[in-house]
Tab-separated table of C-alpha atoms in Angstrom:
chain	number	residue	atom	x	y	z
A	1	MET	CA	32.828	5.707	-0.149
A	2	ALA	CA	33.517	7.651	-3.054
A	3	ALA	CA	36.835	8.600	-4.550
A	4	ILE	CA	37.785	11.676	-5.862
A	5	SER	CA	40.983	12.150	-7.806
A	6	SER	CA	43.023	15.623	-8.119
A	7	SER	CA	46.143	16.161	-9.681
A	8	ASN	CA	49.180	17.464	-8.098
A	9	ASN	CA	50.742	20.243	-10.146
A	10	ASN	CA	54.311	20.015	-8.324
A	11	SER	CA	54.844	16.428	-8.739
A	12	GLY	CA	52.675	15.350	-11.628
A	13	SER	CA	51.238	12.336	-9.862
A	14	ASN	CA	47.770	11.670	-9.028
A	15	ILE	CA	46.041	11.677	-5.390
A	16	VAL	CA	42.989	9.723	-4.843
A	17	GLN	CA	41.048	10.751	-1.716
A	18	GLN	CA	38.786	8.569	-0.066
A	19	VAL	CA	35.558	10.925	0.779
A	20	SER	CA	32.453	9.523	2.570
A	21	THR	CA	29.321	10.971	0.940
A	22	ASN	CA	26.036	10.802	2.525
A	23	PHE	CA	23.235	12.116	0.517
A	24	ASN	CA	20.269	12.053	3.537
A	25	PRO	CA	19.183	15.403	5.076
A	26	SER	CA	21.075	16.464	7.953
A	27	TRP	CA	18.617	15.855	10.472
A	28	MET	CA	18.377	12.023	9.361
A	29	GLN	CA	22.238	11.823	9.276
A	30	GLN	CA	22.124	12.625	12.941
A	31	THR	CA	19.387	10.012	14.225
A	32	MET	CA	20.449	7.094	12.110
A	33	PRO	CA	22.468	4.298	13.966
A	34	SER	CA	25.754	2.856	12.553
A	35	THR	CA	24.806	-0.462	11.415
A	36	ARG	CA	27.900	-2.058	12.919
A	37	SER	CA	26.863	-1.108	16.368
A	38	VAL	CA	23.550	-2.289	16.128
A	39	LEU	CA	24.436	-5.605	14.595
A	40	SER	CA	27.162	-6.300	17.156
A	41	ASN	CA	24.475	-5.906	20.105
A	42	GLN	CA	22.209	-8.385	18.648
A	43	GLN	CA	22.299	-12.108	18.142
A	44	LYS	CA	19.817	-12.635	15.321
A	45	PRO	CA	18.601	-10.354	12.655
A	46	VAL	CA	15.103	-8.408	13.456
A	47	ASN	CA	13.541	-10.260	10.203
A	48	ALA	CA	14.306	-13.780	11.852
A	49	GLU	CA	11.546	-13.411	14.326
A	50	GLU	CA	8.365	-15.568	13.687
A	51	PRO	CA	5.705	-13.581	11.694
A	52	CYS	CA	2.498	-13.358	13.596
A	53	ASP	CA	-0.797	-14.805	12.133
A	54	PRO	CA	-2.845	-13.007	9.667
A	55	ILE	CA	-5.972	-11.193	11.205
A	56	PHE	CA	-9.376	-11.871	9.252
A	57	ALA	CA	-12.386	-9.703	9.623
A	58	LYS	CA	-15.075	-11.289	11.437
A	59	HIS	CA	-17.907	-10.027	9.434
A	60	SER	CA	-16.960	-10.017	5.724
A	61	TYR	CA	-19.456	-10.426	2.855
A	62	GLY	CA	-18.739	-11.253	-0.540
A	63	ARG	CA	-20.823	-10.285	-3.769
A	64	GLU	CA	-22.872	-13.575	-3.726
A	65	ASP	CA	-23.522	-13.007	0.082
A	66	LEU	CA	-24.880	-9.434	-0.454
A	67	LEU	CA	-26.963	-10.584	-3.201
A	68	ALA	CA	-28.384	-13.474	-1.095
A	69	MET	CA	-29.023	-11.119	1.672
A	70	ARG	CA	-31.240	-8.776	-0.771
A	71	GLY	CA	-33.684	-11.642	-1.397
A	72	LYS	CA	-36.135	-11.460	-4.271
A	73	ASP	CA	-38.773	-8.982	-3.034
A	74	GLY	CA	-36.302	-6.506	-1.784
A	75	VAL	CA	-35.404	-4.906	1.640
A	76	LYS	CA	-37.662	-2.516	3.420
A	77	PRO	CA	-36.157	0.908	4.197
A	78	PRO	CA	-35.855	2.263	7.431
A	79	SER	CA	-38.560	4.704	8.876
A	80	GLY	CA	-38.034	8.483	7.929
A	81	ILE	CA	-35.782	7.468	4.775
A	82	GLU	CA	-38.179	8.954	2.690
A	83	LYS	CA	-37.153	12.547	3.534
A	84	CYS	CA	-33.565	11.745	1.906
A	85	PRO	CA	-33.318	13.413	-1.419
A	86	PHE	CA	-31.860	10.082	-2.723
A	87	PHE	CA	-34.435	7.838	-1.694
A	88	VAL	CA	-35.645	5.453	-4.363
A	89	GLU	CA	-39.155	4.003	-3.589
A	90	SER	CA	-38.466	0.829	-5.568
A	91	SER	CA	-35.470	-1.208	-5.315
A	92	LEU	CA	-32.879	-1.427	-8.199
A	93	THR	CA	-31.795	-4.480	-9.647
A	94	PRO	CA	-27.838	-5.093	-8.767
A	95	VAL	CA	-25.628	-3.993	-11.488
A	96	VAL	CA	-23.986	-7.358	-11.639
A	97	LEU	CA	-27.439	-9.220	-12.362
A	98	LEU	CA	-28.275	-6.627	-15.534
A	99	PRO	CA	-27.361	-8.102	-18.903
A	100	LEU	CA	-24.520	-6.361	-20.820
A	101	THR	CA	-25.059	-3.702	-23.267
A	102	GLU	CA	-24.155	-3.707	-27.054
A	103	ILE	CA	-21.285	-1.296	-26.136
A	104	GLU	CA	-19.787	-3.671	-23.202
A	105	MET	CA	-20.166	-6.743	-25.409
A	106	VAL	CA	-18.097	-4.889	-28.188
A	107	LEU	CA	-15.574	-3.827	-25.381
A	108	PHE	CA	-15.170	-7.063	-23.846
A	109	SER	CA	-14.799	-9.189	-26.965
């Protein structure tokens, strides 16, 4: 509720009018139910329900798991991959196993 004061020139007294302002778009004003009618129909608020258990992925792998799967001698690529323009014949060392460069050591210190 917003109060708007206006002066009456005839009597010199201030008249305060109560105006309800709603800044939502017109389509939202029509679809929003009033909170009084919703709360009167329910015994408990919606938030009071029991939270559901978290869902975890069945196959999730961390960095260490992926590095362990790689093995020391690398992984043999599938057949037909040689035609791919991004194919590299020898497997590269993972970035996390490479030592830091001079610039990286300066930035991290």
